[in-house]
Coordinates of C-alpha atoms in Angstrom, one line a residue:
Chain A
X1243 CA 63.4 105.1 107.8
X1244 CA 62.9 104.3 111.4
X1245 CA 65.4 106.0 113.9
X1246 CA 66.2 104.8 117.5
X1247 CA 62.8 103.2 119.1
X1248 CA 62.8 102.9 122.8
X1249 CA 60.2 101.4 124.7
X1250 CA 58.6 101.9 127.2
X1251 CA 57.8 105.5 127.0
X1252 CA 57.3 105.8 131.1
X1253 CA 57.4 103.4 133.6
X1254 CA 56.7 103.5 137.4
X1255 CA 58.7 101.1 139.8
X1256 CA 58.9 100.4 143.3
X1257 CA 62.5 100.9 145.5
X1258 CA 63.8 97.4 145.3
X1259 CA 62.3 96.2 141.6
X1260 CA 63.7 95.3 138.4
X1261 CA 63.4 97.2 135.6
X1262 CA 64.0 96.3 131.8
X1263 CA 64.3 98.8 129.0
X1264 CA 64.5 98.5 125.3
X1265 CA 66.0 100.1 122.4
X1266 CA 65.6 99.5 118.4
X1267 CA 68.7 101.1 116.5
X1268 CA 68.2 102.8 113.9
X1269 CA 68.4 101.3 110.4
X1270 CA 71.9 100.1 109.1
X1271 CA 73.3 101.1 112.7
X1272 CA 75.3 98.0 114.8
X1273 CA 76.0 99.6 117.8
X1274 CA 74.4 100.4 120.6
X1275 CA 74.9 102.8 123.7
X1276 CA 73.0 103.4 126.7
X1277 CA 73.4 107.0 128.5
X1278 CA 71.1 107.7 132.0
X1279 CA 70.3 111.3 132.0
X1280 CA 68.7 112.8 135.7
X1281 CA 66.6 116.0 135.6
X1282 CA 68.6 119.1 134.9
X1283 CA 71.5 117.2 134.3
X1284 CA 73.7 116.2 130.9
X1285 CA 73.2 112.4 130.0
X1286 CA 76.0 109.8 131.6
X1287 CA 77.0 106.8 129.7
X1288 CA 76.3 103.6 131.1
X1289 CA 77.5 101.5 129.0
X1290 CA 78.4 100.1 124.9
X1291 CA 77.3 97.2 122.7
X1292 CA 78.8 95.9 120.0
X1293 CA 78.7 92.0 117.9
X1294 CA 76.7 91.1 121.1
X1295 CA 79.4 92.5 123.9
X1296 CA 79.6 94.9 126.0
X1297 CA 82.6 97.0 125.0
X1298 CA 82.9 100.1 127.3
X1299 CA 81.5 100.9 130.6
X1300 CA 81.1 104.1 132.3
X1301 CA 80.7 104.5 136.0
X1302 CA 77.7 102.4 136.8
X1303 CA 77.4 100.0 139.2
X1304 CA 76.8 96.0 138.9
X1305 CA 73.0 96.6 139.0
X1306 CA 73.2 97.8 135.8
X1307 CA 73.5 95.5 133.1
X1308 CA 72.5 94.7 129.2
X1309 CA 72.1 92.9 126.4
X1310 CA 72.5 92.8 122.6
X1311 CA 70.3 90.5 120.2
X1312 CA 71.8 89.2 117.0
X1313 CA 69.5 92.0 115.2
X1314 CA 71.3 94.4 117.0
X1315 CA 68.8 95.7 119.5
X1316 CA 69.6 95.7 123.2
X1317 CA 68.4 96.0 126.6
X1318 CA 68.8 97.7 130.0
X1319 CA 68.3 95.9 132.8
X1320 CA 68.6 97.8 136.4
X1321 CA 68.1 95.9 139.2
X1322 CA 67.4 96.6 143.1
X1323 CA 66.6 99.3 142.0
X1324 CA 66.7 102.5 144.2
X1325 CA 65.1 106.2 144.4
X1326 CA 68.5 107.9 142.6
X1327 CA 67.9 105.9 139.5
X1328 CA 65.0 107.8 138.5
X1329 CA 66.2 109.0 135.5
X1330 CA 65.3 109.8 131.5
X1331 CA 67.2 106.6 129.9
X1332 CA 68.7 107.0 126.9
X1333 CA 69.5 105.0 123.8
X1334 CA 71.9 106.0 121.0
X1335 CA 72.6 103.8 117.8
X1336 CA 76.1 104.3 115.4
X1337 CA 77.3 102.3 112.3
X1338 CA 80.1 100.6 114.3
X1339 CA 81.5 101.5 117.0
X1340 CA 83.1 105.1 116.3
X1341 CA 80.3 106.4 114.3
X1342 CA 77.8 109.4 114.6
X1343 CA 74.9 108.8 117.6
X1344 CA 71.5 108.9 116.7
X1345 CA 69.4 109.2 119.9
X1346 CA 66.1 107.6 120.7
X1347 CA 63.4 110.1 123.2
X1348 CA 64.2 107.6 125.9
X1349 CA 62.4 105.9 128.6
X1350 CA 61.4 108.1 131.4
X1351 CA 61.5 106.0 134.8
X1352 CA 60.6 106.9 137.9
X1353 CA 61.3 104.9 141.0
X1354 CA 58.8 105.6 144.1
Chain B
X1061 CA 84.3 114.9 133.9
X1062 CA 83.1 117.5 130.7
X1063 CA 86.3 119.0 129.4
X1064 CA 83.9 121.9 128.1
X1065 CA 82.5 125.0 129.8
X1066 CA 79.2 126.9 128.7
X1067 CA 77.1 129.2 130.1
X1068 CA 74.1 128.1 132.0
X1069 CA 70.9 130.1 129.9
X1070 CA 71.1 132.3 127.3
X1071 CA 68.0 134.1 125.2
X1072 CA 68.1 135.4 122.2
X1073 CA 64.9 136.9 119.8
X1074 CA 63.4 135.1 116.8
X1075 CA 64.6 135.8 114.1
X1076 CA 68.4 136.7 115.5
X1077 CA 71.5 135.0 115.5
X1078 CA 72.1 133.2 118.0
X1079 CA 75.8 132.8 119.3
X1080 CA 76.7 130.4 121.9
X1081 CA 79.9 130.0 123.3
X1082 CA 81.9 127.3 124.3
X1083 CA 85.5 127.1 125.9
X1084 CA 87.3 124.1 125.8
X1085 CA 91.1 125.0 127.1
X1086 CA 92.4 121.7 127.3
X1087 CA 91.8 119.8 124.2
X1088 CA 94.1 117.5 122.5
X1089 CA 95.3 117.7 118.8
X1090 CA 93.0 114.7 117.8
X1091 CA 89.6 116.1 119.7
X1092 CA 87.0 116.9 117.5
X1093 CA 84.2 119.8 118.9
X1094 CA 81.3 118.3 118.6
X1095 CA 77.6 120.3 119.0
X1096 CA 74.2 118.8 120.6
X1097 CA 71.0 120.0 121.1
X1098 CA 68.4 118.6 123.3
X1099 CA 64.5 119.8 122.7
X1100 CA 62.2 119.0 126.1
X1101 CA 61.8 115.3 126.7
X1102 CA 63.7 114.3 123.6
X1103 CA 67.0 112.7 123.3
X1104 CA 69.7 114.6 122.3
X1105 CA 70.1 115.7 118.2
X1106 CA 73.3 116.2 116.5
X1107 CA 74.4 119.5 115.1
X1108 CA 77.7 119.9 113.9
X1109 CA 81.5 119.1 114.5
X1110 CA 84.7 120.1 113.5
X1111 CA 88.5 120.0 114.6
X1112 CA 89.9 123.4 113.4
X1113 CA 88.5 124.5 110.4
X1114 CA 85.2 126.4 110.8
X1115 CA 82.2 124.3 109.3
X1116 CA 78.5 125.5 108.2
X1117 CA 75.9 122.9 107.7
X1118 CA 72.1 123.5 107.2
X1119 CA 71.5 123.9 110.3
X1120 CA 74.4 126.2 111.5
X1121 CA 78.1 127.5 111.9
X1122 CA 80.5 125.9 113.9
X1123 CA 83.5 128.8 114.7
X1124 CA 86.4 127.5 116.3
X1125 CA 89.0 129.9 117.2
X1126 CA 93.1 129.7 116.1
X1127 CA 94.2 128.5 119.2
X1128 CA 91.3 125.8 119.2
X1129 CA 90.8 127.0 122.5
X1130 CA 87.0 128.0 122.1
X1131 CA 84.4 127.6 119.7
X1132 CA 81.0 129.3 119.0
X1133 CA 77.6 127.7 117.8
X1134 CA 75.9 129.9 115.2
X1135 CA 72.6 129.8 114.5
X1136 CA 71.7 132.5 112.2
X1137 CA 68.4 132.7 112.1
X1138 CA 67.1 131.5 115.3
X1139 CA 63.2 130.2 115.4
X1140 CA 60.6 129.6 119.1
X1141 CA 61.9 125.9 117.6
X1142 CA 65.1 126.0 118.4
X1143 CA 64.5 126.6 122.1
X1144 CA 66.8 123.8 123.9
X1145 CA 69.9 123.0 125.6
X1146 CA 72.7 122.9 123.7
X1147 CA 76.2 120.9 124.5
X1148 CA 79.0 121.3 123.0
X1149 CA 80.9 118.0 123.6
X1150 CA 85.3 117.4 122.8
X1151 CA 85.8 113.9 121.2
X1152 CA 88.7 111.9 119.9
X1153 CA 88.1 111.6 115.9
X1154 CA 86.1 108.4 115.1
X1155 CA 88.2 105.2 115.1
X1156 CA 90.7 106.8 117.9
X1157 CA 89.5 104.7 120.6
X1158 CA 86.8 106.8 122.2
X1159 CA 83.5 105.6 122.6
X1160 CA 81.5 107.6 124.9
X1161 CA 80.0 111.0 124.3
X1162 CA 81.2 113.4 127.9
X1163 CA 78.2 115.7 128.1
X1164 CA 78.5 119.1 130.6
X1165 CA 75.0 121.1 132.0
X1166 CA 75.1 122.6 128.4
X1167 CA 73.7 126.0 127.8
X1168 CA 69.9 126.7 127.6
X1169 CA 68.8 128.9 124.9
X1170 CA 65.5 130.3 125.2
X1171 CA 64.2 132.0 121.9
X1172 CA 61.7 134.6 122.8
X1173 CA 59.1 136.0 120.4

């Protein structure tokens, strides 16, 4: 049984690109939650998905944004994107919305 | 901000227990204490939770005190595996409304030969 598949594994950008990310949830899991973790620090949540919505938000800005396919799988999309947002991106999958998270090994993205 | 407070590093040698501590002073009634670990470059893997009972699970012991004021992570039988930073996260019980996991620095646990 598949768990959470993200893809790319790395990706290099330049300041000012757009980046898209994607994430598989696991098996049987609806939901969908995307956390940005820097280097040294916890992750952060970015945001939720959930019947093709975004339900919750953490403190990201507009440049961030996503999507959720009717097979449940989602995508990041960061745009204008700048030297801060360098970052291991993480996906995490739950069988609705107040389940338990199973994590993906992320995408790591650097911006130069 | 992480309503949790760990130490930065801690080491421990195979084949010992290792105890990792977590203090968590203002949670609620309905918070649940919920433990991570990450392993280098991969995302974050559940360990165990609990409100105020202590819990054991394969892969450890979850020991949260009376007062529900701190909590300690036991692994009893620590392996060079289990090297990684661990968080130990406070969460409203599934369904209550919250969706987001609040993770801290965590504690990194280096298990030395």
């Amino acid at each position: 049984d598949a768990g959470v598949t993200q893809s790319p594994t790395h990706l290099i950008k330049t300041r000012g690109q757009q980046v898209t990310l994607r994430c598989s949830p696991k098996s049987g899991h609806d939901t969908v939650s995307w956390y940005q973790q820097a280097l040294g620090q916890g992750p952060q949540f970015i945001f939720q998905y959930y019947e093709e919505e975004e339900r919750q938000r953490g403190n990201f800005p507009d440049r961030f944004s996503g999507h959720q396919f009717p097979n449940y799988s989602s995508e990041l999309n960061v745009n204008a994107l700048l030297l801060g947002d360098s970052a291991l991106y993480l996906c995490a999958s739950t069988p609705g919305r107040f389940g338990g998270y199973t994590f993906g090994s992320g995408t790591r993205l650097t911006v130069v | 901000d992480a309503k949790t407070t760990q130490p930065p590093s801690m080491d421990c040698a195979e084949g010992r227990a290792a105890n990792l501590p977590c203090n968590h002073s203002t949670i609620s009634g309905n918070e649940y204490v919920y433990w991570y670990r990450q392993i280098h470059s991969q995302g974050p893997q559940y360990i165990i939770h609990g409100l105020k009972n202590n819990e054991t699970n394969e892969m450890a012991s979850l020991i949260i005190t009376e007062d529900r004021k701190s909590s300690t992570l036991i692994l009893p039988h620590a392996t060079l595996r289990d090297t990684a930073v661990y968080y130990c996260i406070v969460r409203v019980e599934p369904g209550a409304g919250s969706y987001q996991l609040t993770f801290g620095k965590g504690t990194k646990l280096s298990v030395i030969p």
